[in-house]
């Protein structure tokens, strides 16, 4: 709980700082007029240690003879009404603002996070169009946008502006190597979340099959660190390189400042295999004695039911695109509360037996869906499913023997 509080208060502090900076820069919404010396650069910040920094950050540097600014699409106003509820619901409004280049760099230098600059090989006319598009985006009526984690964020926005400015498609010839050979939004996340298995566990539980489709090389660039890598070999119209030159403008670890890997014995996989083992021992003991301990079933299915309430909100109430359809709902749903509610009442035990049969069928259906690649499960789901199957089966076996 202490770690969660630290993260929560860090986000609040960061939001207040960013909000204040955005307001202080609101009087400088228009970049300096274009001249022939204007250059456009993609800035990429290496991953940080917080969960929202694990894929890095992007900004678009606009440098002229008399000014040097960074367009930053990662600003949000924590003081906005009902911010937390709207954030959870998916109504996440971010905005773009201009930051002085020196200030942008100093923030990440203090965190020892590497910042890489890729100067784009644009003609003066294309650079002028980039600045015009950024200027238009900075207008009060345009500067706020509905943030989407994989489709519309601090990396996809500058890329879309550059593409519109050059009036042609950027060809990405080299795909970033992932832990899994298939490029999906989920696999990109897993590559950069490997040291944070509980965070990835939560993502795999909350987000549905929409992030499991195979995506193009360009789409992998939703992650800023991936955008930097695929931009390095990208070309405009197949001939002109997108990046003219590249340099490190603020030194730091190449792979960022993410925390060390979670010890294996504290990972979800280890914890839940231990849980499955305990359930197996309990089930064998219950079958031998022809009696089950209600509190183990009650605790297990209450936890599943609570998570089911969260999924219910995300699927049916929130506007997050990636939360539905979510096949985890087959085995994590509010119906799990039937077990703790009914397990001590003998006269409804027949109904509960039917629910347990249905539950086993739903577990089998989910495993089939996972095997066919419709939705990729977190590896730690399997011991939970096994524990669920063991508890359901042992309940059916014990009540059947008692009925005899």
mmCIF file of N, CA, C and O in Angstrom, residues 2-4 6-7 10 47-54 111 113 191-199 253 255-263 266:
data_model
loop_
_atom_site.group_PDB
_atom_site.id
_atom_site.type_symbol
_atom_site.label_atom_id
_atom_site.label_comp_id
_atom_site.label_asym_id
_atom_site.label_seq_id
_atom_site.Cartn_x
_atom_site.Cartn_y
_atom_site.Cartn_z
ATOM 1 N N UNK A 2 2.029 1.180 0.688
ATOM 2 C CA UNK A 2 2.930 2.322 0.742
ATOM 3 C C UNK A 2 3.420 2.678 -0.645
ATOM 4 O O UNK A 2 3.500 3.856 -1.016
ATOM 5 N N UNK A 3 3.753 1.666 -1.449
ATOM 6 C CA UNK A 3 4.239 1.908 -2.812
ATOM 7 C C UNK A 3 3.153 2.574 -3.630
ATOM 8 O O UNK A 3 3.400 3.525 -4.379
ATOM 9 N N UNK A 4 1.908 2.101 -3.506
ATOM 10 C CA UNK A 4 0.798 2.681 -4.262
ATOM 11 C C UNK A 4 0.600 4.140 -3.870
ATOM 12 O O UNK A 4 0.334 4.990 -4.730
ATOM 13 N N UNK A 6 2.893 6.161 -2.747
ATOM 14 C CA UNK A 6 3.995 6.943 -3.306
ATOM 15 C C UNK A 6 3.756 7.250 -4.767
ATOM 16 O O UNK A 6 3.972 8.370 -5.230
ATOM 17 N N UNK A 7 3.292 6.231 -5.498
ATOM 18 C CA UNK A 7 3.005 6.444 -6.916
ATOM 19 C C UNK A 7 1.895 7.470 -7.079
ATOM 20 O O UNK A 7 1.966 8.380 -7.910
ATOM 21 N N UNK A 10 3.078 10.923 -6.282
ATOM 22 C CA UNK A 10 4.014 11.368 -7.318
ATOM 23 C C UNK A 10 3.254 11.860 -8.539
ATOM 24 O O UNK A 10 3.597 12.878 -9.134
ATOM 25 N N UNK A 47 13.212 5.425 -21.015
ATOM 26 C CA UNK A 47 12.236 5.055 -19.982
ATOM 27 C C UNK A 47 12.664 5.488 -18.592
ATOM 28 O O UNK A 47 13.846 5.535 -18.262
ATOM 29 N N UNK A 48 11.653 5.804 -17.767
ATOM 30 C CA UNK A 48 11.885 6.133 -16.370
ATOM 31 C C UNK A 48 11.492 4.973 -15.467
ATOM 32 O O UNK A 48 11.205 3.866 -15.937
ATOM 33 N N UNK A 49 11.447 5.227 -14.178
ATOM 34 C CA UNK A 49 11.165 4.158 -13.226
ATOM 35 C C UNK A 49 9.688 4.066 -12.856
ATOM 36 O O UNK A 49 9.264 3.077 -12.262
ATOM 37 N N UNK A 50 8.900 5.087 -13.190
ATOM 38 C CA UNK A 50 7.475 5.035 -12.886
ATOM 39 C C UNK A 50 6.737 4.268 -13.986
ATOM 40 O O UNK A 50 7.185 4.206 -15.137
ATOM 41 N N UNK A 51 5.570 3.708 -13.638
ATOM 42 C CA UNK A 51 4.883 2.823 -14.581
ATOM 43 C C UNK A 51 4.433 3.563 -15.838
ATOM 44 O O UNK A 51 4.314 2.951 -16.897
ATOM 45 N N UNK A 52 4.175 4.867 -15.737
ATOM 46 C CA UNK A 52 3.752 5.618 -16.924
ATOM 47 C C UNK A 52 4.945 6.137 -17.736
ATOM 48 O O UNK A 52 4.761 6.846 -18.724
ATOM 49 N N UNK A 53 6.154 5.765 -17.334
ATOM 50 C CA UNK A 53 7.356 6.198 -18.049
ATOM 51 C C UNK A 53 8.104 5.038 -18.704
ATOM 52 O O UNK A 53 9.177 5.234 -19.257
ATOM 53 N N UNK A 54 7.541 3.841 -18.659
ATOM 54 C CA UNK A 54 8.286 2.647 -19.054
ATOM 55 C C UNK A 54 8.562 2.570 -20.545
ATOM 56 O O UNK A 54 9.418 1.797 -20.969
ATOM 57 N N UNK A 111 16.693 13.587 -13.724
ATOM 58 C CA UNK A 111 16.291 12.202 -13.482
ATOM 59 C C UNK A 111 17.284 11.198 -14.068
ATOM 60 O O UNK A 111 17.038 9.994 -14.020
ATOM 61 N N UNK A 113 17.905 10.584 -17.139
ATOM 62 C CA UNK A 113 17.291 9.878 -18.268
ATOM 63 C C UNK A 113 17.851 10.418 -19.577
ATOM 64 O O UNK A 113 17.847 11.630 -19.825
ATOM 65 N N UNK A 191 7.331 -6.178 -23.699
ATOM 66 C CA UNK A 191 8.775 -6.023 -23.884
ATOM 67 C C UNK A 191 9.342 -4.980 -22.938
ATOM 68 O O UNK A 191 10.406 -5.170 -22.349
ATOM 69 N N UNK A 192 8.609 -3.886 -22.760
ATOM 70 C CA UNK A 192 9.125 -2.786 -21.943
ATOM 71 C C UNK A 192 8.606 -2.800 -20.510
ATOM 72 O O UNK A 192 9.017 -1.976 -19.698
ATOM 73 N N UNK A 193 7.721 -3.748 -20.199
ATOM 74 C CA UNK A 193 7.216 -3.872 -18.838
ATOM 75 C C UNK A 193 7.786 -5.102 -18.139
ATOM 76 O O UNK A 193 7.298 -5.477 -17.074
ATOM 77 N N UNK A 194 8.795 -5.707 -18.697
ATOM 78 C CA UNK A 194 9.253 -7.004 -18.175
ATOM 79 C C UNK A 194 9.716 -6.914 -16.722
ATOM 80 O O UNK A 194 9.651 -7.912 -16.000
ATOM 81 N N UNK A 195 10.204 -5.767 -16.295
ATOM 82 C CA UNK A 195 10.647 -5.634 -14.909
ATOM 83 C C UNK A 195 9.499 -5.315 -13.951
ATOM 84 O O UNK A 195 9.708 -5.240 -12.744
ATOM 85 N N UNK A 196 8.307 -5.129 -14.507
ATOM 86 C CA UNK A 196 7.131 -4.762 -13.706
ATOM 87 C C UNK A 196 6.014 -5.771 -13.963
ATOM 88 O O UNK A 196 4.986 -5.454 -14.561
ATOM 89 N N UNK A 197 6.191 -7.013 -13.535
ATOM 90 C CA UNK A 197 5.227 -8.061 -13.885
ATOM 91 C C UNK A 197 3.836 -7.848 -13.317
ATOM 92 O O UNK A 197 2.847 -8.251 -13.939
ATOM 93 N N UNK A 198 3.718 -7.206 -12.162
ATOM 94 C CA UNK A 198 2.388 -6.974 -11.595
ATOM 95 C C UNK A 198 1.637 -5.922 -12.401
ATOM 96 O O UNK A 198 0.417 -6.006 -12.563
ATOM 97 N N UNK A 199 2.349 -4.939 -12.895
ATOM 98 C CA UNK A 199 1.730 -3.927 -13.754
ATOM 99 C C UNK A 199 1.229 -4.568 -15.046
ATOM 100 O O UNK A 199 0.094 -4.322 -15.478
ATOM 101 N N UNK A 253 21.582 6.275 -18.775
ATOM 102 C CA UNK A 253 21.582 4.863 -19.169
ATOM 103 C C UNK A 253 20.806 4.658 -20.460
ATOM 104 O O UNK A 253 19.727 5.227 -20.660
ATOM 105 N N UNK A 255 19.120 2.133 -21.564
ATOM 106 C CA UNK A 255 17.816 1.503 -21.394
ATOM 107 C C UNK A 255 16.942 2.197 -20.354
ATOM 108 O O UNK A 255 15.922 1.645 -19.933
ATOM 109 N N UNK A 256 17.345 3.378 -19.941
ATOM 110 C CA UNK A 256 16.536 4.132 -19.003
ATOM 111 C C UNK A 256 16.827 3.791 -17.555
ATOM 112 O O UNK A 256 17.799 3.092 -17.236
ATOM 113 N N UNK A 257 15.961 4.270 -16.690
ATOM 114 C CA UNK A 257 16.181 4.120 -15.250
ATOM 115 C C UNK A 257 15.124 3.235 -14.597
ATOM 116 O O UNK A 257 14.780 3.423 -13.427
ATOM 117 N N UNK A 258 14.576 2.306 -15.365
ATOM 118 C CA UNK A 258 13.583 1.385 -14.802
ATOM 119 C C UNK A 258 14.192 0.577 -13.660
ATOM 120 O O UNK A 258 15.408 0.346 -13.608
ATOM 121 N N UNK A 259 13.338 0.133 -12.749
ATOM 122 C CA UNK A 259 13.816 -0.636 -11.605
ATOM 123 C C UNK A 259 14.339 -2.005 -12.038
ATOM 124 O O UNK A 259 14.052 -2.477 -13.140
ATOM 125 N N UNK A 260 15.089 -2.630 -11.160
ATOM 126 C CA UNK A 260 15.601 -3.966 -11.431
ATOM 127 C C UNK A 260 14.447 -4.969 -11.497
ATOM 128 O O UNK A 260 13.371 -4.718 -10.960
ATOM 129 N N UNK A 261 14.672 -6.103 -12.164
ATOM 130 C CA UNK A 261 13.583 -7.090 -12.272
ATOM 131 C C UNK A 261 13.058 -7.514 -10.913
ATOM 132 O O UNK A 261 13.807 -7.635 -9.943
ATOM 133 N N UNK A 262 11.751 -7.729 -10.836
ATOM 134 C CA UNK A 262 11.134 -8.235 -9.619
ATOM 135 C C UNK A 262 11.671 -9.634 -9.325
ATOM 136 O O UNK A 262 11.752 -10.462 -10.236
ATOM 137 N N UNK A 263 12.061 -9.925 -8.081
ATOM 138 C CA UNK A 263 12.534 -11.279 -7.756
ATOM 139 C C UNK A 263 11.496 -12.316 -8.168
ATOM 140 O O UNK A 263 10.293 -12.096 -8.018
ATOM 141 N N UNK A 266 8.497 -13.223 -6.095
ATOM 142 C CA UNK A 266 7.482 -12.201 -5.850
ATOM 143 C C UNK A 266 6.668 -11.881 -7.101
ATOM 144 O O UNK A 266 5.829 -10.975 -7.080
#
